[in-house]
Coordinates of C-alpha atoms in Angstrom, one line a residue:
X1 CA 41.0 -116.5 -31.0
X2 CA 39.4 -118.6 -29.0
X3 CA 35.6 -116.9 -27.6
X4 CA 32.4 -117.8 -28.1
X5 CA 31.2 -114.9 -29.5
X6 CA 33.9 -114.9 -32.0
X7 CA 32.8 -117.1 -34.7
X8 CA 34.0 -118.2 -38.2
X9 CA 31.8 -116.6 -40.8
X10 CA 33.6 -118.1 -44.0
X11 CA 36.7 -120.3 -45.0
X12 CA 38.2 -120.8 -48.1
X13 CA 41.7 -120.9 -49.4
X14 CA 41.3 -117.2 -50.4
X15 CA 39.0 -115.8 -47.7
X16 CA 38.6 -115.9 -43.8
X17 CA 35.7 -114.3 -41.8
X18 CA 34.6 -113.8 -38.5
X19 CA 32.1 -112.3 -36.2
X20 CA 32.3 -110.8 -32.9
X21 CA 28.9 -110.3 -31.3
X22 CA 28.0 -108.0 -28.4
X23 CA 30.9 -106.2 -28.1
X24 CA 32.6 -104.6 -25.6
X25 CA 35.6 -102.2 -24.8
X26 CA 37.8 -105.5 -24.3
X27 CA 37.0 -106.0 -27.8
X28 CA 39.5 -103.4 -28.9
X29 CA 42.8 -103.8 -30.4
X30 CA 44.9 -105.2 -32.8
X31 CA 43.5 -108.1 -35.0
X32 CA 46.2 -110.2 -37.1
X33 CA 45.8 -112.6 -39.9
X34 CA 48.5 -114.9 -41.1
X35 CA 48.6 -117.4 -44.6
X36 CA 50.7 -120.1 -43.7
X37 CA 53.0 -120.4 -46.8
X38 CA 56.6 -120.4 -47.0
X39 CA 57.5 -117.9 -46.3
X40 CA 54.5 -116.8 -43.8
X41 CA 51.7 -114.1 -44.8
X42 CA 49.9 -111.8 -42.8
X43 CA 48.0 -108.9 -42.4
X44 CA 47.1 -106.2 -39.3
X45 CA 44.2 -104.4 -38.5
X46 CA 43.3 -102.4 -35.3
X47 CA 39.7 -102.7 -34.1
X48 CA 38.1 -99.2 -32.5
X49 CA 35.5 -99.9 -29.8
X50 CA 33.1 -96.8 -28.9
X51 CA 31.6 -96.0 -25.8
X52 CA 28.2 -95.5 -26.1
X53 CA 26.9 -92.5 -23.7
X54 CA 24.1 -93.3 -21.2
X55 CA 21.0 -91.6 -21.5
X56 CA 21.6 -88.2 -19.3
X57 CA 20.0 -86.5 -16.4
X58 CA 19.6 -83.2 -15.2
X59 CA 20.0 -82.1 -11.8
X60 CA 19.8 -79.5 -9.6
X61 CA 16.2 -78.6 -10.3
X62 CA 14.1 -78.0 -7.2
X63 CA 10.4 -76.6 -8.0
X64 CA 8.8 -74.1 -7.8
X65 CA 11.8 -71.7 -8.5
X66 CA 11.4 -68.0 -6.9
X67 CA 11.9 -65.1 -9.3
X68 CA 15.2 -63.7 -9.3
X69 CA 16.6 -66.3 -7.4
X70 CA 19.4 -68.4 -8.9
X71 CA 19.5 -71.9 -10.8
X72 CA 21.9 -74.0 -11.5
X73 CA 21.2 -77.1 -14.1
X74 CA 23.7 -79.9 -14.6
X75 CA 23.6 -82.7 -17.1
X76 CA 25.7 -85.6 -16.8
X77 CA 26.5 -88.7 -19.0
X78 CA 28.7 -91.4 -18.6
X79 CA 30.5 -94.1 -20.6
X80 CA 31.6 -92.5 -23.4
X81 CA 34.4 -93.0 -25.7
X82 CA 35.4 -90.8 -26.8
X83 CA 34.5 -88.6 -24.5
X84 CA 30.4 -87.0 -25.5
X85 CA 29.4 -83.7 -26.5
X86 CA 26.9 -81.9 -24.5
X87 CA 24.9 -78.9 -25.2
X88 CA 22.0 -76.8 -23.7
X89 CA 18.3 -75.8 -24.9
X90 CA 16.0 -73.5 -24.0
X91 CA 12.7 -73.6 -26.0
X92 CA 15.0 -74.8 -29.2
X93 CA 17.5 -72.0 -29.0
X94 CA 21.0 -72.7 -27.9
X95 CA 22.4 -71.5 -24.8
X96 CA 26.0 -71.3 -25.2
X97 CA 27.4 -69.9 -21.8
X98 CA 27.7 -73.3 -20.0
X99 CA 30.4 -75.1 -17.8
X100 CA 31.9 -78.3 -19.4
X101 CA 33.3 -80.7 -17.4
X102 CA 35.2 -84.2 -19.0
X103 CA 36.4 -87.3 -16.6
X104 CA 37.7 -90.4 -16.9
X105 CA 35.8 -93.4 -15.8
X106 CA 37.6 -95.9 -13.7
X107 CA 38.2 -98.6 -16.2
X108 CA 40.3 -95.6 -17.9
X109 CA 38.8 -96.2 -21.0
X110 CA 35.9 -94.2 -21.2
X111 CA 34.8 -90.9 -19.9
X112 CA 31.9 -89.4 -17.7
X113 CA 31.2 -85.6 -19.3
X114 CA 29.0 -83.2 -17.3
X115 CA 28.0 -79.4 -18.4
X116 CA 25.8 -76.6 -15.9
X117 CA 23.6 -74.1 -16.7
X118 CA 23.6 -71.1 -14.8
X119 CA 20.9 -68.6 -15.1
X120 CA 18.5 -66.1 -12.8
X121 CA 15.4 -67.0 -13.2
X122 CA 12.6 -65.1 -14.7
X123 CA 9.0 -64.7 -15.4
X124 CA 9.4 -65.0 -18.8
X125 CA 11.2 -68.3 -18.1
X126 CA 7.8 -70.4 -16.5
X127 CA 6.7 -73.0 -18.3
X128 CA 10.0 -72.7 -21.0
X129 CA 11.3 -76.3 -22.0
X130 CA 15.2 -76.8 -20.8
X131 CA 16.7 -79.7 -23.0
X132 CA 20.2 -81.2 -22.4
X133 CA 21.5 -83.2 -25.7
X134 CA 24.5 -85.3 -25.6
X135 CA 25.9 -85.9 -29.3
X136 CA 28.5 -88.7 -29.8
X137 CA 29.4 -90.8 -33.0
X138 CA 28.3 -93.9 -31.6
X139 CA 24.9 -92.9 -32.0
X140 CA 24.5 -92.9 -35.6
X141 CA 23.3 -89.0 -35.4
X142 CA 20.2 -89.4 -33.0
X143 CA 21.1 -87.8 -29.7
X144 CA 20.0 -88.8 -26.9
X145 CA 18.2 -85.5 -24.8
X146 CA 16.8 -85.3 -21.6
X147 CA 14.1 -82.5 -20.9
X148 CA 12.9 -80.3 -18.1
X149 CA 10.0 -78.0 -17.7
X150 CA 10.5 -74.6 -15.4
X151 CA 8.0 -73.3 -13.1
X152 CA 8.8 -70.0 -12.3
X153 CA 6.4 -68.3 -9.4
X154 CA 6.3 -64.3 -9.7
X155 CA 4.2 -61.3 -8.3
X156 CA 1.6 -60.5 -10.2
X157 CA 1.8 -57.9 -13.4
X158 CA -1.0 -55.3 -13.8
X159 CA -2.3 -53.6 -16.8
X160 CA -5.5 -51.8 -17.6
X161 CA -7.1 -51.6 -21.1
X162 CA -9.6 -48.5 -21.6
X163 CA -12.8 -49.4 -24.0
X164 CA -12.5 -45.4 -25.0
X165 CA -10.0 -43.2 -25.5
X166 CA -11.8 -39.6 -25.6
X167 CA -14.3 -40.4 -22.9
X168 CA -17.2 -37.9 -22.8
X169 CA -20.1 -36.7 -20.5
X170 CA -22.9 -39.0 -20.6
X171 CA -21.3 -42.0 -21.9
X172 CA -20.0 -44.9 -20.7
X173 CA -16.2 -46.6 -20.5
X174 CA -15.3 -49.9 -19.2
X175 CA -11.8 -50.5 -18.1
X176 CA -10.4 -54.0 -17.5
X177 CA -7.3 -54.9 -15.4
X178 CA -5.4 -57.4 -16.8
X179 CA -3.3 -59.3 -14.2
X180 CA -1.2 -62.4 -15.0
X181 CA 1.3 -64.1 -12.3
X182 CA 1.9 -67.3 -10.8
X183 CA 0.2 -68.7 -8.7
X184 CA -2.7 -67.2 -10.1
X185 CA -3.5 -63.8 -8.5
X186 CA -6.5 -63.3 -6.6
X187 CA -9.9 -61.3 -7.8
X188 CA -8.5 -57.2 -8.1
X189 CA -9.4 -54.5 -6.3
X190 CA -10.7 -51.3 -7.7
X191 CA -9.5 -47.9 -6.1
X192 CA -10.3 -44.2 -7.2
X193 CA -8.2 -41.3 -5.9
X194 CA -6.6 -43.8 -3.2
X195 CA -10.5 -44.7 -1.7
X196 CA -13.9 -46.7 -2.4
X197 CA -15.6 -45.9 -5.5
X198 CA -17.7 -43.1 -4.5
X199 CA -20.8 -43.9 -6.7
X200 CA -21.2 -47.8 -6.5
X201 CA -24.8 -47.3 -8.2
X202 CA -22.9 -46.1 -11.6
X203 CA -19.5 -47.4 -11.0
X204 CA -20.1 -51.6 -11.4
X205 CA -17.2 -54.3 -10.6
X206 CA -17.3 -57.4 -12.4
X207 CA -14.4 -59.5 -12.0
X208 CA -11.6 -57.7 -13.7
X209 CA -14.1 -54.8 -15.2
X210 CA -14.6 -51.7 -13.9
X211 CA -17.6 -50.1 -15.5
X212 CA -18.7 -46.3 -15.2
X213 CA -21.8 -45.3 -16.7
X214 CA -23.5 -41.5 -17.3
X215 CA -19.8 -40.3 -17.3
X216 CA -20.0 -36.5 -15.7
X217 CA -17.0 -34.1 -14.3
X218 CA -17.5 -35.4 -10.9
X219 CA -15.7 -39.2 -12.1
X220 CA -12.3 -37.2 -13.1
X221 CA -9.8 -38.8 -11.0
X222 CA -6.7 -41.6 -10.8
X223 CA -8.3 -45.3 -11.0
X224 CA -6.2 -48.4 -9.5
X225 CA -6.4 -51.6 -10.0
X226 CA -4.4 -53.5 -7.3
X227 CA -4.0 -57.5 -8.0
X228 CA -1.7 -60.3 -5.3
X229 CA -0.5 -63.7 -5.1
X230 CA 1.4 -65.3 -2.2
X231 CA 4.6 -64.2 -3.6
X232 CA 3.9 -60.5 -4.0
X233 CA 1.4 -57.7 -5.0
X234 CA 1.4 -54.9 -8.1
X235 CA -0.6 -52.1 -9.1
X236 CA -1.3 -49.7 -12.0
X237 CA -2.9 -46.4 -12.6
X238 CA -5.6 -45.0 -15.1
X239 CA -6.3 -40.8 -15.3
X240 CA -9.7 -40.8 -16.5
X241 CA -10.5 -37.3 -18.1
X242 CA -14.3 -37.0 -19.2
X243 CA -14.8 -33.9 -22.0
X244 CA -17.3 -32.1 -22.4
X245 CA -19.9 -32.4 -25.3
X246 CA -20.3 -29.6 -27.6
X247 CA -24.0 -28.3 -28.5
X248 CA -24.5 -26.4 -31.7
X249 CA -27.9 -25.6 -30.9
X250 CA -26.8 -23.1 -27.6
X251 CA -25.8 -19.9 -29.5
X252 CA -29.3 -20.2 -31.9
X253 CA -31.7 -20.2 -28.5
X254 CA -30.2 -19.0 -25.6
X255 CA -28.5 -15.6 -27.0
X256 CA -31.3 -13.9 -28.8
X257 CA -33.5 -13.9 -25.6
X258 CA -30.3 -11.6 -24.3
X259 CA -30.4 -9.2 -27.2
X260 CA -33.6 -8.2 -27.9
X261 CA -34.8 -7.6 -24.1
X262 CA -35.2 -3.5 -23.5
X263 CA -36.2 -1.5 -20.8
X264 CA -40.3 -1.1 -21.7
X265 CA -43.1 -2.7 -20.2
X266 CA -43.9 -4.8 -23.0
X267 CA -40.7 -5.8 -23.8
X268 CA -39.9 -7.1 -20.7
X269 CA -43.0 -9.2 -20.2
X270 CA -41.6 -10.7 -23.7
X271 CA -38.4 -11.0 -22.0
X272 CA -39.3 -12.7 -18.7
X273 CA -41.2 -15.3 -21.1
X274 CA -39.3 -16.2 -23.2
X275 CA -36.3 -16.2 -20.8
X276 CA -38.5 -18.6 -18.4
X277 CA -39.3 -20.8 -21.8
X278 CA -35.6 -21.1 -22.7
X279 CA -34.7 -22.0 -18.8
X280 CA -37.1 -24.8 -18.4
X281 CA -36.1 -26.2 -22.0
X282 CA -32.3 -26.9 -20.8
X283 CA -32.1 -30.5 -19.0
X284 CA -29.8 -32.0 -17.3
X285 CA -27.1 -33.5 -19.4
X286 CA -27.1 -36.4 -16.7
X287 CA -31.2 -36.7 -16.2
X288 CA -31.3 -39.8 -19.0
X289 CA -29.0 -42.5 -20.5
X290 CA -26.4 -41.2 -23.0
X291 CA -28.3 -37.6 -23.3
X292 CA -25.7 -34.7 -23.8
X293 CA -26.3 -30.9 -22.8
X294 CA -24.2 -28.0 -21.9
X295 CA -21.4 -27.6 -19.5
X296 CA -23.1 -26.8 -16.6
X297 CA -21.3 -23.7 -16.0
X298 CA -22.2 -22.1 -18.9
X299 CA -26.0 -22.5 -18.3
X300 CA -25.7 -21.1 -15.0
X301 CA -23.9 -17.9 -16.5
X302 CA -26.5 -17.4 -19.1
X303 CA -29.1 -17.9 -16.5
X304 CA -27.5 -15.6 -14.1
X305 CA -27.5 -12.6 -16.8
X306 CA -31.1 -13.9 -17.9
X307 CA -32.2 -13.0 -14.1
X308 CA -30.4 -9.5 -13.9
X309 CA -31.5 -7.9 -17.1
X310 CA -35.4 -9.0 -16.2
X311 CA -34.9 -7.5 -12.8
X312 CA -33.4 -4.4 -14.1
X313 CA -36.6 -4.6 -16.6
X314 CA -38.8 -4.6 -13.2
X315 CA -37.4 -2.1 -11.1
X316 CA -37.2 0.6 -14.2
X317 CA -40.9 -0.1 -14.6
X318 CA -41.9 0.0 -11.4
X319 CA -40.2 3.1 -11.1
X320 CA -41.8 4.6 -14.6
X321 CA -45.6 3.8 -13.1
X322 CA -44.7 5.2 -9.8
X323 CA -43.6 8.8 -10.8
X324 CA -46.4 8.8 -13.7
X325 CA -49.5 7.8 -10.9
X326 CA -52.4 10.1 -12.9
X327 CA -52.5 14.0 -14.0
X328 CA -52.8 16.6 -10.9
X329 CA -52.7 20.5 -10.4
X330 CA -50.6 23.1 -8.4
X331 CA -51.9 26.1 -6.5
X332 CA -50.8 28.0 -9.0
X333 CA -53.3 25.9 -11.9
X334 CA -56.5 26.4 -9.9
X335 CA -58.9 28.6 -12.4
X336 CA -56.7 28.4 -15.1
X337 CA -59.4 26.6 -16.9
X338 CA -61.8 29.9 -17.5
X339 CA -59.5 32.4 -17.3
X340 CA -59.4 34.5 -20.7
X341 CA -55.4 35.5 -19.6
X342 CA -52.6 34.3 -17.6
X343 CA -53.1 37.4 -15.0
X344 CA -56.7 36.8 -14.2
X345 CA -55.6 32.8 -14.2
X346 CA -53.5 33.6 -10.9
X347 CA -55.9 36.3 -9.5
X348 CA -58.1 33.3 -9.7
X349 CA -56.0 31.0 -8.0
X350 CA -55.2 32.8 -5.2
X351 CA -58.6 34.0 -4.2
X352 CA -61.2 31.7 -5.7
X353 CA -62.6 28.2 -3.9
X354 CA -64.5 27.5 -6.9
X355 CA -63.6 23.7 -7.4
X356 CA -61.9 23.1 -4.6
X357 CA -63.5 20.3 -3.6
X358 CA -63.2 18.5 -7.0
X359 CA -59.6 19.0 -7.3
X360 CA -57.0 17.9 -5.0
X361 CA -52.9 17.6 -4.8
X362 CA -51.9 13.7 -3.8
X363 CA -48.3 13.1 -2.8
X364 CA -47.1 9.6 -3.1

């Protein structure tokens, strides 16, 4: 051997050394050692050079990727011997339906190995870590990996969260529209029953946050909350219901004044009163923050029937006073007064004037 990177590490009559530094693929083959006795010694050995793998690359990458659209990732190494082993990585789980591809290099001795991912992308793929490892004995168990980070651009997805799920009349609920995509979507836009929120005074937007105060029937309808990027827009729907409150105290004041009205004078004074006091004590349910009252429709009805029986109260005692105006006499009563019998009663009617100037017949 005659190279100067071959050198003689130790020589002895029993032992002979050497050292090959910075080897290469020419390196390998069949080594022979020979004692020259009679007859001649010697001994074979074939010598293995590996390949080493150069660090790989991916290609094919082009950002930012649409959603839905189609990529196609390929990692290549060459110099190998034998040929590497590559495999694919997405967030440190395997992917194991890839395309493997083995070549030999031109010196014929070693190999170039390439593998492609194919995938669609998705939003649930942005900002995931795609690593390619190449695994080979020559590198003593560390693999050598190369590393790409997806940006994956996609319309905007839109959800609302409610603050209350039994919404009722005088209170207030807050709903906020949650809107993630890439690029980052604009500031939303706040719809009710496909228009402008009709009461901008109770119904505040702030940012994402819809806020409706003094909740009453009049705020039932269909909420949207519309968000877009440059790639796309989305929308979602909230039903707001508002209940109604219930009021324990409305049987204990409102019916009583009902039952005990009847059809005399005094009564019915009591009834007007106390109807007028019970009418001017109901508020609005809506008149301050967070105060509850009865549905609205139910007051009216009481009210209504309230109104009917005192009128009914009126026009029976109006007509009581009216056919009751005094006492009066007939014809037929004049000088009844000092008459001993009822014949000399109506002989005195007919024919006597005595008092009849002081009494006289009205008709009204």
């Amino acid at each position: 051997l005659r190279d100067n990177r071959i050198e003689l590490v130790r020589a002895s009559w029993h032992e002979l050394s050497i050292s090959v530094s910075d080897v290469s693929l020419s390196d390998e083959g069949q080594y022979t050692c020979s004692l020259f006795t009679m007859p001649v010694k010697t001994s074979k050995a074939f010598l293995t050079v590996l390949g080493v793998p150069e660090k790989p690359q991916i290609t094919g990458f082009t950002s930012p990727v649409m959603e839905g659209e189609r990529m196609q990732l390929t990692c290549k190494t060459s110099g190998s011997k034998p040929a590497a082993d590559i495999r694919w990585f997405k967030n440190d789980k395997e992917v194991k339906d890839v395309k493997y591809l083995k070549e030999e290099d031109a010196n014929r001795k070693t190999f170039t190995v390439s593998s492609t991912l194919d995938f669609l992308a998705d939003r649930s793929d942005d900002g995931a870590v795609v690593s390619c490892r190449v695994d080979h004995e020559s590198l003593n168990s560390t693999p050598q990996i190369a590393m790409q980070v997806l940006e994956i651009h996609y319309t905007p997805l839109v959800k609302i969260i409610s603050s209350n799920s039994w919404p009722e009349e005088g209170q207030t609920i807050i709903l906020t529209c949650e809107s993630k995509g890439k690029p980052v979507p604009e500031p939303v836009l706040w719809t009710k029953d496909g228009g402008e929120l009709p009461d901008p005074e109770r119904m505040v937007v702030n940012g994402r946050v819809l806020s409706i105060s003094f909740l009453n029937k009049t705020d039932n309808g269909t909420y949207r909350c519309e968000a877009k990027n440059p790639i796309g827009r989305n929308s979602t729907e909230y039903v707001l219901i508002v209940h109604d409150v219930f009021n324990t105290l409305l049987p204990t004041t409102v019916i009583p004044s009902l039952t005990t009205a009847t059809v005399t004078t005094t009564v019915a004074l009591t009834a007007s009163t106390t109807t007028s006091a019970t009418a001017t004590s109901i508020r609005d349910p809506n008149a301050l923050a967070g105060q509850t009252g009865p549905d609205h429709a139910l007051i009216g009805g009481i009210v209504a029937v309230v109104v009917f029986v005192t009128l009914c109260s009126i026009i029976l005692l109006g007509r009581y006073l009216a056919r009751h105006k005094g006492t009066y006499l007939t014809n037929e009563a004049k000088g009844a007064e000092d008459a001993p019998d009822a014949d000399t009663a109506i002989i005195n009617a007919e024919g006597s004037q005595v008092n009849a100037e002081e009494k006289k017949e009205y008709f009204i």
